[in-house]
CSV table of C-alpha atoms in Angstrom, one decimal:
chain,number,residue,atom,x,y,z
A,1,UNK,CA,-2.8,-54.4,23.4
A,2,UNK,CA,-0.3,-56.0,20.9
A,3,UNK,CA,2.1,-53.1,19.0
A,4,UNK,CA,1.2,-52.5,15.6
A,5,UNK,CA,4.0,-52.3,12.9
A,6,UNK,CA,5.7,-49.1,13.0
A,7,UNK,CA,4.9,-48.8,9.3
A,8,UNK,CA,1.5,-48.8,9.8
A,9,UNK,CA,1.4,-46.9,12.5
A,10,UNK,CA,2.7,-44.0,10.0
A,11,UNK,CA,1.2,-45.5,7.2
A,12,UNK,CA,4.0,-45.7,4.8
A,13,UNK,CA,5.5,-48.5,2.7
A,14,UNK,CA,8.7,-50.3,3.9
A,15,UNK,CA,10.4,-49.0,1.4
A,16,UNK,CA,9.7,-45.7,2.1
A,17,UNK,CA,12.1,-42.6,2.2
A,18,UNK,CA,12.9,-40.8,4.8
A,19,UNK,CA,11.3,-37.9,3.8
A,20,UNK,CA,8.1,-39.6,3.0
A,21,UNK,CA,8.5,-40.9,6.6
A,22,UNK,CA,9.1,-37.6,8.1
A,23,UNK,CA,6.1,-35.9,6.2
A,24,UNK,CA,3.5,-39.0,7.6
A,25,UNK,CA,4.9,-38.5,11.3
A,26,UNK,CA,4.0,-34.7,10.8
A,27,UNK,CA,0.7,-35.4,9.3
A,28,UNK,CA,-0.5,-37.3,12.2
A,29,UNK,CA,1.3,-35.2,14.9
A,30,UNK,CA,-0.5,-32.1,13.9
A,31,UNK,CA,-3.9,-34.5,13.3
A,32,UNK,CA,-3.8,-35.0,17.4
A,33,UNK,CA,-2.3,-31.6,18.3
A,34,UNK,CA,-3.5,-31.9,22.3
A,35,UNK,CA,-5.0,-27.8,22.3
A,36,UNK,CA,-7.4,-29.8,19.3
A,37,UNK,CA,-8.0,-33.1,21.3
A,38,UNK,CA,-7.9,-31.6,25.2
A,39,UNK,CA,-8.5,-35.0,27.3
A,40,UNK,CA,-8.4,-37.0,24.4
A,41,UNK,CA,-6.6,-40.3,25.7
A,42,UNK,CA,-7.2,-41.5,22.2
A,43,UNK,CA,-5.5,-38.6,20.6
A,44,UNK,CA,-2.7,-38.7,23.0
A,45,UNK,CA,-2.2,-42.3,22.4
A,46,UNK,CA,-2.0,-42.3,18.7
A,47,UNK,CA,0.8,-39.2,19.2
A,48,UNK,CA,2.1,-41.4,21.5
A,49,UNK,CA,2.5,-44.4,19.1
A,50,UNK,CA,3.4,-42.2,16.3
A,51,UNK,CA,6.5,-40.9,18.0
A,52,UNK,CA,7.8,-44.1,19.2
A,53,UNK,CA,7.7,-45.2,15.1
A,54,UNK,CA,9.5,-42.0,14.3
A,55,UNK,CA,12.1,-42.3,16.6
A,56,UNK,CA,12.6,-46.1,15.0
A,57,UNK,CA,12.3,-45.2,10.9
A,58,UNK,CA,14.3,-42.2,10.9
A,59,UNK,CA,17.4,-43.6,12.2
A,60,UNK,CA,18.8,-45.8,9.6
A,61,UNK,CA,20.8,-48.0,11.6
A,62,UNK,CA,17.7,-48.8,13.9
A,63,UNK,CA,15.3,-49.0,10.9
A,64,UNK,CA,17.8,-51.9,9.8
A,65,UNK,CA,17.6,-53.5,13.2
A,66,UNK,CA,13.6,-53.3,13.4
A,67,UNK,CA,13.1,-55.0,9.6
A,68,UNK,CA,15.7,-57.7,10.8
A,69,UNK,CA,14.3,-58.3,14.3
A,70,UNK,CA,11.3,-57.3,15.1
A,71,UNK,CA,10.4,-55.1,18.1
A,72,UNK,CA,13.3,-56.8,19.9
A,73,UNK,CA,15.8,-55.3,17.5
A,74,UNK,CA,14.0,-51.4,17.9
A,75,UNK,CA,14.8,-52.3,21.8
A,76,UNK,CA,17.9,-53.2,21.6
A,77,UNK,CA,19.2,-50.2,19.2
A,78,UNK,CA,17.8,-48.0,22.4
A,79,UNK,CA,14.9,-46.4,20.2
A,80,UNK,CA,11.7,-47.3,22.0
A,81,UNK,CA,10.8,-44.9,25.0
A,82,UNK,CA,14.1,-42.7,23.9
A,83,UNK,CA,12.4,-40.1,21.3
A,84,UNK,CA,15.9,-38.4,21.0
A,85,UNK,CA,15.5,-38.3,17.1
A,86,UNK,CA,11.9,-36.5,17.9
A,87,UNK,CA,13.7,-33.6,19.8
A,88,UNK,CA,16.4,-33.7,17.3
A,89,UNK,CA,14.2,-33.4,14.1
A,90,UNK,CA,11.5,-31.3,16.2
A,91,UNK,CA,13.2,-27.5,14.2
A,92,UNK,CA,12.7,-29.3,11.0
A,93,UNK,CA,9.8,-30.9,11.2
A,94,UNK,CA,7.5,-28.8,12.9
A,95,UNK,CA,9.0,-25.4,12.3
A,96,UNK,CA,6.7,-22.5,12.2
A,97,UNK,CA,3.9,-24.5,13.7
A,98,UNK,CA,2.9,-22.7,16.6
A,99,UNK,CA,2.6,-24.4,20.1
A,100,UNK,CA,4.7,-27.4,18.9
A,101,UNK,CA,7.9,-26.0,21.1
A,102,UNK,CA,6.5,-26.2,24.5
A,103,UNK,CA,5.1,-29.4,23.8
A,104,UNK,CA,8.3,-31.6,22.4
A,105,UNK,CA,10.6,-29.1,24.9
A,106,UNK,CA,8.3,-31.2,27.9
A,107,UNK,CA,7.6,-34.6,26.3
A,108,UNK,CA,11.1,-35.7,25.3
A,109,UNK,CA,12.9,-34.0,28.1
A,110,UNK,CA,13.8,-30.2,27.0
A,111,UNK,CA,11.4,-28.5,29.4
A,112,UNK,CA,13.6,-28.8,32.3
A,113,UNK,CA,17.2,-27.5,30.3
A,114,UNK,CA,14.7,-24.9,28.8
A,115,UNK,CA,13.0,-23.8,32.5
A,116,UNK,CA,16.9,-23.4,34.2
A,117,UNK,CA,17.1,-20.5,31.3
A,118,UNK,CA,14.4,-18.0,32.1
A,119,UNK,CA,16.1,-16.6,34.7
A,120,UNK,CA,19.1,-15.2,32.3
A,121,UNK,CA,18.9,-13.1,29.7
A,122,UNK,CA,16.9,-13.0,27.2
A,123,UNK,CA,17.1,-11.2,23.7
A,124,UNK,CA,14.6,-8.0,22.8
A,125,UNK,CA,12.5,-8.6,19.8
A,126,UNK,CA,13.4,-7.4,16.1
A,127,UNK,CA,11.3,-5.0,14.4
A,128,UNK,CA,10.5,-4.1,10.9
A,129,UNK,CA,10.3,-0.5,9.1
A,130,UNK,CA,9.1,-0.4,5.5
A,131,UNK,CA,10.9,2.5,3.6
A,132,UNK,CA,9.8,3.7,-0.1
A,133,UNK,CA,12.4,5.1,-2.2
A,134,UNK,CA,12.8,6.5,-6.0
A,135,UNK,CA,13.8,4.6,-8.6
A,136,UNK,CA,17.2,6.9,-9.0
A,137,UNK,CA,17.3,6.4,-5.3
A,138,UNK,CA,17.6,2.6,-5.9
A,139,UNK,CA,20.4,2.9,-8.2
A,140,UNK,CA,23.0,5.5,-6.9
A,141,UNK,CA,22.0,5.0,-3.7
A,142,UNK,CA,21.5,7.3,-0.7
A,143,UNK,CA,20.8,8.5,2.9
A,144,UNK,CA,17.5,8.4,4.3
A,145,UNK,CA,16.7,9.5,7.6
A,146,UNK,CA,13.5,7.2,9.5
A,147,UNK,CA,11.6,7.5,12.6
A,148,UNK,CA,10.6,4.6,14.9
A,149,UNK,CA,9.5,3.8,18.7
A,150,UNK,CA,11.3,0.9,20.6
A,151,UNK,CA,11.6,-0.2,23.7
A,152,UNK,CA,14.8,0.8,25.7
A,153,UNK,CA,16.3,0.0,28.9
A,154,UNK,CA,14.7,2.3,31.5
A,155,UNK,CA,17.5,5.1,32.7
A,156,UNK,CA,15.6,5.0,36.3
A,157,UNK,CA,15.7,1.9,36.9
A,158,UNK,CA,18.5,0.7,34.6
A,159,UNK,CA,16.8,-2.0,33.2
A,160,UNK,CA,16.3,-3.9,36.5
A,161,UNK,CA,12.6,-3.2,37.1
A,162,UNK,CA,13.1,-2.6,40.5
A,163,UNK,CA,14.3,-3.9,43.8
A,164,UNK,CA,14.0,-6.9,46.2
A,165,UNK,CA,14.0,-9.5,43.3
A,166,UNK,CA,12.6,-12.5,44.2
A,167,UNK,CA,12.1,-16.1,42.7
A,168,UNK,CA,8.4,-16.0,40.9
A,169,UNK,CA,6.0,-17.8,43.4
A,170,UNK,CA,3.6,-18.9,40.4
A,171,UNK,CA,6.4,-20.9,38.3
A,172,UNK,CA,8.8,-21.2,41.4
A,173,UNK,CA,11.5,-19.6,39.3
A,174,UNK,CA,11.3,-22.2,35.4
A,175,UNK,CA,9.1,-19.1,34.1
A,176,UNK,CA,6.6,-21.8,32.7
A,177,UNK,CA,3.6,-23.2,34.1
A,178,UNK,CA,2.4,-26.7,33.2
A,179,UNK,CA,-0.9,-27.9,32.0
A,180,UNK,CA,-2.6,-31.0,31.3
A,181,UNK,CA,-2.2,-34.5,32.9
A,182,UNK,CA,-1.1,-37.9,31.8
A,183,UNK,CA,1.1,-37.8,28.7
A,184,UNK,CA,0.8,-34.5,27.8
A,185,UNK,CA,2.5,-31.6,29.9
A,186,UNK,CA,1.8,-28.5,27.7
A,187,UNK,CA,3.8,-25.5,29.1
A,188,UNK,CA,3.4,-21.9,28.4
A,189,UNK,CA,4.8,-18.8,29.5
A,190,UNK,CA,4.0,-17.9,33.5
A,191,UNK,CA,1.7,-15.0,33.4
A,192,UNK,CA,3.1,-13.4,36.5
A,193,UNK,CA,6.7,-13.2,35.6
A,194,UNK,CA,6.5,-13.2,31.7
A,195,UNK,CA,8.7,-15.8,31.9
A,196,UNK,CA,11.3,-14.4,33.2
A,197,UNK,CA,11.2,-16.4,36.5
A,198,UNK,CA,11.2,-13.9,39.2
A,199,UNK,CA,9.3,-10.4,40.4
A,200,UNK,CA,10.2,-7.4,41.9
A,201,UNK,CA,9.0,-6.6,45.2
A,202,UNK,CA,9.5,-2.6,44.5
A,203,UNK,CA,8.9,-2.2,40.8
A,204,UNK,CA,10.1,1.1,39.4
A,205,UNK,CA,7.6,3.8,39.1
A,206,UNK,CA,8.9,4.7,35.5
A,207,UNK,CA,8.6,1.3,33.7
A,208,UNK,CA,6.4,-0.4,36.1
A,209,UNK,CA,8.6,-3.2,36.7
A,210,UNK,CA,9.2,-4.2,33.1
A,211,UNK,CA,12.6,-2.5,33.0
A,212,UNK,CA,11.9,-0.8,29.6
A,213,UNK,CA,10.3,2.2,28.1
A,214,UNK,CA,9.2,2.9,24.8
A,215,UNK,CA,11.0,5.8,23.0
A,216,UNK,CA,10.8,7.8,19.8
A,217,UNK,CA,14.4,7.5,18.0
A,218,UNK,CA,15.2,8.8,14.5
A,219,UNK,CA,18.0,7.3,12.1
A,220,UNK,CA,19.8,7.7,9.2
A,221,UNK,CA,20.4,4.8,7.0
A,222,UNK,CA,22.5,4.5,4.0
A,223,UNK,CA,20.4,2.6,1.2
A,224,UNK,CA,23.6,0.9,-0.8
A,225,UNK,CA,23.0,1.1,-4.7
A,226,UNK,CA,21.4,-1.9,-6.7
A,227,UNK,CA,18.7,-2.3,-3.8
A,228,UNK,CA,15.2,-3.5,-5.5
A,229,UNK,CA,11.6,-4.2,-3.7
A,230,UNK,CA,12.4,-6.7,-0.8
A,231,UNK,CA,15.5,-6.2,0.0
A,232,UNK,CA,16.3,-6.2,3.4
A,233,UNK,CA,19.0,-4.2,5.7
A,234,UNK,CA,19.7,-4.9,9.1
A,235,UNK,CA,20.8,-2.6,11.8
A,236,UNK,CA,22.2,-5.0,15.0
A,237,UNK,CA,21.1,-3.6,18.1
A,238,UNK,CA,18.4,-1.2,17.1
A,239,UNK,CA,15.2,-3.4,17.9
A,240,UNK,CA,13.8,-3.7,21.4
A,241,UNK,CA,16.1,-3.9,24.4
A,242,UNK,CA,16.7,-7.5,26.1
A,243,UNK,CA,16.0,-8.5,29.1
A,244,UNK,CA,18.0,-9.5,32.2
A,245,UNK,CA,20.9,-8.2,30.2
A,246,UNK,CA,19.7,-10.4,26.8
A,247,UNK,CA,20.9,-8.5,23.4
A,248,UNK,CA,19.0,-6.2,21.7
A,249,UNK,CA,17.0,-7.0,19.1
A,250,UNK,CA,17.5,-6.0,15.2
A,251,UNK,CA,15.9,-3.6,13.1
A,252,UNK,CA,15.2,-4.7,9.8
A,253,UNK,CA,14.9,-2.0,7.2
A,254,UNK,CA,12.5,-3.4,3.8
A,255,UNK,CA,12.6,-1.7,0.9
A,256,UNK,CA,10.1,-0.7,-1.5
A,257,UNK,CA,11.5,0.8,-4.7
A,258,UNK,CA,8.9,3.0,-6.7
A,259,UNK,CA,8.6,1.9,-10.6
A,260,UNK,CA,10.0,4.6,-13.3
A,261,UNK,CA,7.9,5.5,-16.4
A,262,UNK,CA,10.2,4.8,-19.3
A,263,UNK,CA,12.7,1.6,-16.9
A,264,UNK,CA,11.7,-1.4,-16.3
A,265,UNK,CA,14.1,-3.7,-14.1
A,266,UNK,CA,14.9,-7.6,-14.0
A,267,UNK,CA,17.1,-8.4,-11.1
A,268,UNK,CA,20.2,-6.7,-12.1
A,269,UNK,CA,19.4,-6.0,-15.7
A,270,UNK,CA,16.9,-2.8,-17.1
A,271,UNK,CA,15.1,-3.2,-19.9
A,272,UNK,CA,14.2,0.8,-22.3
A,273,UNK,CA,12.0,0.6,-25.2
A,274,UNK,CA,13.1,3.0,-27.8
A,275,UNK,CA,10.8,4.1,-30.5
A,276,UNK,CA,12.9,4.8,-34.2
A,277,UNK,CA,12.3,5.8,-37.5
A,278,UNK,CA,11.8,3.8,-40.7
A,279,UNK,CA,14.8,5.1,-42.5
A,280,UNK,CA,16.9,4.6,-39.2
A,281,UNK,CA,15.6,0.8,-39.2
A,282,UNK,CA,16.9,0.8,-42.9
A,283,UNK,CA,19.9,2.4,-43.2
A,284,UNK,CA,21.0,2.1,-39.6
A,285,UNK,CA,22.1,4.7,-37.5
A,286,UNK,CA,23.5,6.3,-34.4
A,287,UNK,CA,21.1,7.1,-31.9
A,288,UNK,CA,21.5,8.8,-28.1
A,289,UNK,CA,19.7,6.8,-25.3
A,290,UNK,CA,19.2,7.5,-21.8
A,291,UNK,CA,20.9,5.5,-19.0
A,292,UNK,CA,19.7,4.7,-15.6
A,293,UNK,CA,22.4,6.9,-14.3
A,294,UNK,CA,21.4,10.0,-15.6
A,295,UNK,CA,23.1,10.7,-18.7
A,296,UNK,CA,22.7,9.3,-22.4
A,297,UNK,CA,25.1,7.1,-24.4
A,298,UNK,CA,25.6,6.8,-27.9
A,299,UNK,CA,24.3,3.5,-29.3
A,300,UNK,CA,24.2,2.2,-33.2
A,301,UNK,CA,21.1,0.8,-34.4
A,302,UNK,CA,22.3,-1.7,-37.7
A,303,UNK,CA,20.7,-1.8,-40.9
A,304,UNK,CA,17.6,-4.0,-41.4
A,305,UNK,CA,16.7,-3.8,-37.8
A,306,UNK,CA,13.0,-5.0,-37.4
A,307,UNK,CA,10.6,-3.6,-35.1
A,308,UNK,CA,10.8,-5.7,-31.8
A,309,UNK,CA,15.0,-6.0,-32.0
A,310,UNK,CA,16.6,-5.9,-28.9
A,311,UNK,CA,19.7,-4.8,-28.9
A,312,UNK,CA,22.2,-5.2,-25.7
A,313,UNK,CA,24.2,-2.9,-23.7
A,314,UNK,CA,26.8,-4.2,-21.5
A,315,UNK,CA,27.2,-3.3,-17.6
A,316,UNK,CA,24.7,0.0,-18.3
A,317,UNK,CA,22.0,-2.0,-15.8
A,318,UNK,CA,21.8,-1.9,-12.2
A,319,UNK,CA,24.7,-2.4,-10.0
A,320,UNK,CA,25.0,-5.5,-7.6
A,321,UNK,CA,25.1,-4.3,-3.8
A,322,UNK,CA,28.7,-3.9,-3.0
A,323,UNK,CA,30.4,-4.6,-6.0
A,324,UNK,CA,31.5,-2.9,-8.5
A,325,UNK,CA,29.8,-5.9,-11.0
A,326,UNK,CA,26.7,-4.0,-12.9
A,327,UNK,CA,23.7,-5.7,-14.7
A,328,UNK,CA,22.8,-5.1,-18.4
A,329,UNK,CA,20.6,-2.8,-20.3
A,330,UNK,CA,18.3,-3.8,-23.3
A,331,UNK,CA,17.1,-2.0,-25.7
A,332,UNK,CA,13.8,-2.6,-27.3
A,333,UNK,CA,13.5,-1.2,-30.6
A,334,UNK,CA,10.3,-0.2,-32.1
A,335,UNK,CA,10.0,1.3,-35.8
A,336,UNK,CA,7.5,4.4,-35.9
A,337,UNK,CA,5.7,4.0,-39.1
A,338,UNK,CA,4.0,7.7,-39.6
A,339,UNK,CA,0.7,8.2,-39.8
A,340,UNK,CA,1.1,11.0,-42.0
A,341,UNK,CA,3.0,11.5,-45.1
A,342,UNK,CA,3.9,14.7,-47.9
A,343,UNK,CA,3.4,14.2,-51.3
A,344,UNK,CA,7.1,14.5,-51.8
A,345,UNK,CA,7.6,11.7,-49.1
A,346,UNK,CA,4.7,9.8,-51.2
A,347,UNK,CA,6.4,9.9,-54.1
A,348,UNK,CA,9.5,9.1,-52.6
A,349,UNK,CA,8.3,5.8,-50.8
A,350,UNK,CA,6.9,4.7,-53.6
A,351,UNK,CA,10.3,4.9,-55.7
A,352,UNK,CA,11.4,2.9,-52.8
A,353,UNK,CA,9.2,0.2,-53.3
A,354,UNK,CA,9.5,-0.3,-57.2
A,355,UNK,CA,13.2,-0.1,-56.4
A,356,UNK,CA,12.7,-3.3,-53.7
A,357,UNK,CA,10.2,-5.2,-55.9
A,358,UNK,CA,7.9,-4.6,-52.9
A,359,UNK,CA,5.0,-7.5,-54.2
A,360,UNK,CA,1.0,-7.5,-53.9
A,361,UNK,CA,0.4,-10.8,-53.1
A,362,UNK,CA,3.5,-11.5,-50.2
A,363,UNK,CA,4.0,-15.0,-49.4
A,364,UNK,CA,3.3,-16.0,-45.6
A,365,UNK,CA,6.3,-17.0,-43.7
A,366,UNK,CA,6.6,-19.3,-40.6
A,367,UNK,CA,5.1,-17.4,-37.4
A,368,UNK,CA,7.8,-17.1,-34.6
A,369,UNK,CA,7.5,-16.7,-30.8
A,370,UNK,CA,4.1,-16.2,-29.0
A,371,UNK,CA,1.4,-15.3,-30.1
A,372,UNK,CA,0.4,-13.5,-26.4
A,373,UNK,CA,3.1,-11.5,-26.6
């Protein structure tokens, strides 16, 4: 069967970027995923085909050679049968998508640098512990002791499992097994050795041959001021143990910061709405706030301030982690209008408003901002 144009193989124009080239390689790579199309020579073929277009498009020097020359310039530029820009791109293109690894790792040439691994070490996994703290908590900081289980290296044992290790008779020491025929050679994890590419004849009576045990372990953390929801601390080391003398993995401490009744936070800025009185708006005055840090501050409200103002306070927000840099804090000022008057006060707000020629019939202005807010 003749070869059809690598461009409509992938179904792209020839003036198509690379990303739009890259994005219609993963579209069809994922379309014939071989645990979707088991035995499918069709499906295998158009992955096939797919590949080899991939390999030519998304190098730019053979691109040039192909629209010059044909099939003959792909071949020459060492593209077709090579895939090296497949296994290079594989992270970015297919990232996240699971079952992908084994696959490209095998096709284009990785399984076998992969396979002479498994016998080494191998890193523990990380693990995650979702802490809650108070708001004050979040901006002063503090200590906070947490309580987890991991898995350790077994003291019995020391982490070996056992004795009389021996090379895996299942995988014959790559701690993979292959699948599939023809194009496709799917591997996956041996099931006897967990990948690790040998046994123990003698496993240890303590850890059953794994070479670690699970074990309760408290902390204390320091939570470093300015922290909000999401952020995230690491501790090196503190995740489960590796194995075959891998590195530990890492805990990851997320944060979850509880909301406060009167502050409200943006990033590194806190926003306080202040209610004030109808004189105050008028005449101005000198008002005490509180701060996020405990205490208040003395701030001056200006005359004619309108209910709504906000008025800003410089480095009062929250502080940025490890620095000595601080956010800002707003105030929103609202003007309490009382419900309830005197007759003196009566008397006296209407002297006020024959002395501002307050008028019956006011004359609409312009409306400003949104009206949702």
């Amino acid at each position: 069967m003749a070869k059809r144009d690598y461009y409509e193989v992938l179904g792209v124009s020839k003036g198509a970027s690379q990303d739009e080239i890259k994005k219609a390689y993963r579209k069809i790579a994922l379309a014939n995923h071989p645990d979707t199309h088991p035995n499918d020579k069709a499906a295998e073929e158009r992955f096939k085909e797919a590949s080899e277009a991939y390999e030519i498009l998304s190098d730019p020097k053979k691109r040039s050679n192909y629209d010059q020359f044909g099939f003959a310039g792909a071949n020459d530029a060492g593209g077709a049968g090579n895939y090296s820009n497949v296994y290079r791109d594989f992270s970015d293109i297919f990232g996240g998508v699971g079952g992908f690894s084994d696959i490209f790792e095998t096709f284009f040439g990785g399984g076998a640098r992969r396979g002479s691994s498994y016998s080494s070490g191998r890193a523990g996994s990380s693990l995650q512990y979702e802490l809650t703290i108070d708001f004050n908590e979040s901006v002063m900081g503090c200590k906070k002791e947490i309580s987890f289980s991991h898995y350790v290296k077994c003291d019995s044992c020391h982490g070996t499992g056992g004795t009389g290790r021996i090379t895996c008779p299942t995988c014959h020491g790559s701690g993979q097994v292959a699948r599939g025929n023809g194009f496709f050679q799917v591997s996956s994890t041996c099931s006897t050795c967990h990948g690790k590419g040998t046994i123990v004849e003698n496993p240890c009576a303590t850890c059953h041959g794994t070479g670690t045990v699970r074990k309760p372990e408290k902390l204390v953390v320091t939570i470093p001021a300015g922290v909000k929801t999401g952020s995230r601390l690491t501790l090196r080391g503190k995740g489960d143990a590796g194995e075959n003398g891998g590195p530990d993995g890492d805990l990851f401490i997320v944060i979850a910061v509880r909301e406060d009744k009167y502050f409200v936070r943006d990033g590194q800025d806190v926003y306080l709405q202040v209610p004030i009185s109808f004189s105050q708006a008028v005449l101005g005055a000198d008002i005490y706030v509180p701060t996020i840090d405990g205490g208040d501050i003395k701030v001056s409200i200006p005359s004619g301030t309108q209910s709504g103002d906000t008025l800003r306070i410089k480095g009062k927000g929250f502080p940025f982690i490890n620095s000595s840099q601080r956010g800002n804090m707003f105030l929103r000022l609202v003007v309490n209008v009382p419900k309830r008057v005197s007759l003196k006060g009566r008397r006296i707000l209407k002297e006020l408003a024959e002395e501002l020629g307050e008028s019956e019939r006011p004359s609409p202005e312009e409306f400003e901002g949104d009206i949702r807010d």
